[in-house]
Amino acid sequence: MSIPTPRPAPRDLAPQDLEVVLPDRPDALAVLGEALGDAGVSLEGGGVTTVGGRAVAHFLVDDGPGALAALAGTGLGAAVARDVVTTRLAQDVPGQMGAFARRLGAAGVTVRHLYSDHDGNLVLLVADDDLPACREVVRAWDADRAAGEAARRAG
């Protein structure tokens, strides 16, 4: 197997969360990574969690449709690509996660899964119905964060 040449992310596709149910076998993660790599789909963050004996992978990908096509026929479990919302937390400020999560909760947004991408952005996977409210919370959060950073620089 040759190492694939990275390709630029499609300009018209936003990053998506790729969720894959992995079968209980030692090579499952390798099959996932090789299939995506062979198709030129980059993993931008994520991981695998096992709960109740069921392993589920969540990875941020630059080409959700391409990732799904690459996984067809691999023998892995069900796979789906979903839209995500991203933001940043001030890593050096304690309580950021709680404050941000409180805003999401107040807006009625339930987080299904969250992780960080390779650039330190928080990646949020929420129900499709919650996407508009989540995007509004993030817009306000990012504006408040930017204003706070500007005030710290000025002060």
mmCIF file of C-alpha atoms in Angstrom:
data_model
loop_
_atom_site.group_PDB
_atom_site.id
_atom_site.type_symbol
_atom_site.label_atom_id
_atom_site.label_comp_id
_atom_site.label_asym_id
_atom_site.label_seq_id
_atom_site.Cartn_x
_atom_site.Cartn_y
_atom_site.Cartn_z
ATOM 1 C CA MET A 1 0.000 0.000 0.000
ATOM 2 C CA SER A 2 1.382 3.370 -0.979
ATOM 3 C CA ILE A 3 1.018 6.493 1.091
ATOM 4 C CA PRO A 4 -1.617 8.682 -0.558
ATOM 5 C CA THR A 5 -0.839 12.194 -1.636
ATOM 6 C CA PRO A 6 -2.866 14.697 0.401
ATOM 7 C CA ARG A 7 -5.406 16.600 -1.626
ATOM 8 C CA PRO A 8 -6.816 20.009 -0.831
ATOM 9 C CA ALA A 9 -10.162 20.089 0.941
ATOM 10 C CA PRO A 10 -13.080 20.595 -1.419
ATOM 11 C CA ARG A 11 -13.843 24.310 -1.453
ATOM 12 C CA ASP A 12 -17.601 23.852 -1.443
ATOM 13 C CA LEU A 13 -17.785 21.385 1.462
ATOM 14 C CA ALA A 14 -17.760 22.316 5.137
ATOM 15 C CA PRO A 15 -16.068 19.917 7.556
ATOM 16 C CA GLN A 16 -18.428 17.308 8.964
ATOM 17 C CA ASP A 17 -18.453 14.783 11.777
ATOM 18 C CA LEU A 18 -18.073 11.255 10.473
ATOM 19 C CA GLU A 19 -19.672 8.749 12.835
ATOM 20 C CA VAL A 20 -18.862 5.075 12.275
ATOM 21 C CA VAL A 21 -19.944 2.107 14.386
ATOM 22 C CA LEU A 22 -16.890 -0.140 14.499
ATOM 23 C CA PRO A 23 -17.204 -3.924 14.595
ATOM 24 C CA ASP A 24 -15.575 -5.720 17.522
ATOM 25 C CA ARG A 25 -12.394 -6.772 15.760
ATOM 26 C CA PRO A 26 -8.758 -5.664 16.152
ATOM 27 C CA ASP A 27 -8.330 -4.283 12.633
ATOM 28 C CA ALA A 28 -11.482 -2.130 12.528
ATOM 29 C CA LEU A 29 -9.731 1.177 13.192
ATOM 30 C CA ALA A 30 -7.005 0.312 10.681
ATOM 31 C CA VAL A 31 -9.622 -0.465 8.021
ATOM 32 C CA LEU A 32 -11.290 2.894 8.733
ATOM 33 C CA GLY A 33 -8.041 4.856 8.543
ATOM 34 C CA GLU A 34 -6.767 3.074 5.445
ATOM 35 C CA ALA A 35 -10.026 3.444 3.527
ATOM 36 C CA LEU A 36 -10.202 7.155 4.271
ATOM 37 C CA GLY A 37 -6.510 7.669 3.569
ATOM 38 C CA ASP A 38 -6.695 5.817 0.261
ATOM 39 C CA ALA A 39 -9.572 8.117 -0.724
ATOM 40 C CA GLY A 40 -7.595 11.222 0.286
ATOM 41 C CA VAL A 41 -9.975 12.114 3.124
ATOM 42 C CA SER A 42 -8.165 13.869 5.978
ATOM 43 C CA LEU A 43 -9.004 13.355 9.650
ATOM 44 C CA GLU A 44 -8.959 16.743 11.372
ATOM 45 C CA GLY A 45 -9.690 15.596 14.926
ATOM 46 C CA GLY A 46 -11.846 13.157 16.850
ATOM 47 C CA GLY A 47 -11.528 9.742 18.415
ATOM 48 C CA VAL A 48 -13.170 6.452 19.339
ATOM 49 C CA THR A 49 -15.312 5.753 22.394
ATOM 50 C CA THR A 50 -16.623 2.396 23.582
ATOM 51 C CA VAL A 51 -19.758 2.304 25.724
ATOM 52 C CA GLY A 52 -21.566 -0.890 26.591
ATOM 53 C CA GLY A 53 -19.268 -2.880 24.324
ATOM 54 C CA ARG A 54 -20.104 -0.744 21.269
ATOM 55 C CA ALA A 55 -17.236 1.219 19.704
ATOM 56 C CA VAL A 56 -18.198 4.397 17.879
ATOM 57 C CA ALA A 57 -15.712 6.565 15.995
ATOM 58 C CA HIS A 58 -16.272 10.302 15.580
ATOM 59 C CA PHE A 59 -13.843 12.147 13.320
ATOM 60 C CA LEU A 60 -13.927 15.584 11.749
ATOM 61 C CA VAL A 61 -13.467 15.125 8.007
ATOM 62 C CA ASP A 62 -12.993 17.583 5.186
ATOM 63 C CA ASP A 63 -15.239 15.625 2.815
ATOM 64 C CA GLY A 64 -18.213 13.861 4.414
ATOM 65 C CA PRO A 65 -19.670 12.461 1.172
ATOM 66 C CA GLY A 66 -16.233 11.265 0.090
ATOM 67 C CA ALA A 67 -15.683 9.615 3.478
ATOM 68 C CA LEU A 68 -18.988 7.766 3.263
ATOM 69 C CA ALA A 69 -18.195 6.586 -0.267
ATOM 70 C CA ALA A 70 -14.743 5.412 0.869
ATOM 71 C CA LEU A 71 -16.255 3.350 3.700
ATOM 72 C CA ALA A 72 -18.891 1.634 1.551
ATOM 73 C CA GLY A 73 -17.987 -2.014 1.224
ATOM 74 C CA THR A 74 -15.348 -2.029 3.977
ATOM 75 C CA GLY A 75 -17.369 -4.266 6.290
ATOM 76 C CA LEU A 76 -17.440 -1.605 8.990
ATOM 77 C CA GLY A 77 -20.708 -0.674 10.689
ATOM 78 C CA ALA A 78 -23.157 2.075 9.924
ATOM 79 C CA ALA A 79 -21.625 5.421 8.961
ATOM 80 C CA VAL A 80 -23.128 8.891 8.745
ATOM 81 C CA ALA A 81 -21.708 12.387 8.114
ATOM 82 C CA ARG A 82 -23.320 15.306 9.937
ATOM 83 C CA ASP A 83 -22.847 19.058 10.054
ATOM 84 C CA VAL A 84 -20.984 20.436 13.056
ATOM 85 C CA VAL A 85 -20.496 23.790 14.748
ATOM 86 C CA THR A 86 -17.059 24.897 15.918
ATOM 87 C CA THR A 87 -15.813 27.518 18.335
ATOM 88 C CA ARG A 88 -12.900 28.201 20.653
ATOM 89 C CA LEU A 89 -12.650 28.357 24.401
ATOM 90 C CA ALA A 90 -10.076 30.466 26.215
ATOM 91 C CA GLN A 91 -7.906 27.554 27.339
ATOM 92 C CA ASP A 92 -6.209 29.623 30.049
ATOM 93 C CA VAL A 93 -9.493 30.710 31.675
ATOM 94 C CA PRO A 94 -10.972 28.197 34.137
ATOM 95 C CA GLY A 95 -14.706 27.645 33.804
ATOM 96 C CA GLN A 96 -14.956 28.217 30.047
ATOM 97 C CA MET A 97 -16.577 24.860 29.350
ATOM 98 C CA GLY A 98 -19.167 25.377 32.061
ATOM 99 C CA ALA A 99 -20.000 28.910 30.916
ATOM 100 C CA PHE A 100 -20.293 27.870 27.282
ATOM 101 C CA ALA A 101 -22.322 24.750 28.097
ATOM 102 C CA ARG A 102 -24.660 26.856 30.268
ATOM 103 C CA ARG A 103 -25.385 29.080 27.263
ATOM 104 C CA LEU A 104 -26.100 26.023 25.112
ATOM 105 C CA GLY A 105 -28.399 24.594 27.768
ATOM 106 C CA ALA A 106 -30.237 27.888 28.164
ATOM 107 C CA ALA A 107 -30.849 27.875 24.396
ATOM 108 C CA GLY A 108 -32.229 24.334 24.570
ATOM 109 C CA VAL A 109 -29.275 22.800 22.732
ATOM 110 C CA THR A 110 -28.293 19.259 23.704
ATOM 111 C CA VAL A 111 -24.744 18.292 22.777
ATOM 112 C CA ARG A 112 -24.541 14.766 21.375
ATOM 113 C CA HIS A 113 -20.778 14.640 21.010
ATOM 114 C CA LEU A 114 -17.877 17.044 21.339
ATOM 115 C CA TYR A 115 -14.163 16.905 20.736
ATOM 116 C CA SER A 116 -11.312 19.157 19.632
ATOM 117 C CA ASP A 117 -9.874 19.428 16.164
ATOM 118 C CA HIS A 118 -6.138 19.567 15.481
ATOM 119 C CA ASP A 119 -6.178 23.373 15.722
ATOM 120 C CA GLY A 120 -7.724 23.411 19.212
ATOM 121 C CA ASN A 121 -11.247 24.302 18.095
ATOM 122 C CA LEU A 122 -14.165 22.778 19.957
ATOM 123 C CA VAL A 123 -16.245 20.633 17.572
ATOM 124 C CA LEU A 124 -19.911 20.278 18.541
ATOM 125 C CA LEU A 125 -22.269 17.661 17.181
ATOM 126 C CA VAL A 126 -25.892 18.458 17.999
ATOM 127 C CA ALA A 127 -29.258 17.296 16.707
ATOM 128 C CA ASP A 128 -30.159 18.758 13.313
ATOM 129 C CA ASP A 129 -33.058 20.627 14.921
ATOM 130 C CA ASP A 130 -30.618 22.254 17.368
ATOM 131 C CA LEU A 131 -28.166 23.496 14.699
ATOM 132 C CA PRO A 132 -29.677 27.002 14.268
ATOM 133 C CA ALA A 133 -29.758 27.657 18.032
ATOM 134 C CA CYS A 134 -26.261 26.238 18.454
ATOM 135 C CA ARG A 135 -24.927 28.461 15.685
ATOM 136 C CA GLU A 136 -26.524 31.505 17.348
ATOM 137 C CA VAL A 137 -24.990 30.633 20.734
ATOM 138 C CA VAL A 138 -21.579 30.211 19.093
ATOM 139 C CA ARG A 139 -21.946 33.491 17.191
ATOM 140 C CA ALA A 140 -22.643 35.338 20.452
ATOM 141 C CA TRP A 141 -19.908 33.427 22.307
ATOM 142 C CA ASP A 142 -17.319 34.248 19.645
ATOM 143 C CA ALA A 143 -18.348 37.936 19.662
ATOM 144 C CA ASP A 144 -18.062 38.097 23.454
ATOM 145 C CA ARG A 145 -14.693 36.324 23.368
ATOM 146 C CA ALA A 146 -13.372 38.736 20.716
ATOM 147 C CA ALA A 147 -14.575 41.747 22.720
ATOM 148 C CA GLY A 148 -12.917 40.388 25.860
ATOM 149 C CA GLU A 149 -9.629 39.809 24.040
ATOM 150 C CA ALA A 150 -9.747 43.350 22.621
ATOM 151 C CA ALA A 151 -10.396 44.775 26.093
ATOM 152 C CA ARG A 152 -7.445 42.818 27.542
ATOM 153 C CA ARG A 153 -5.135 44.104 24.787
ATOM 154 C CA ALA A 154 -6.319 47.694 25.335
ATOM 155 C CA GLY A 155 -6.208 47.583 29.074
#
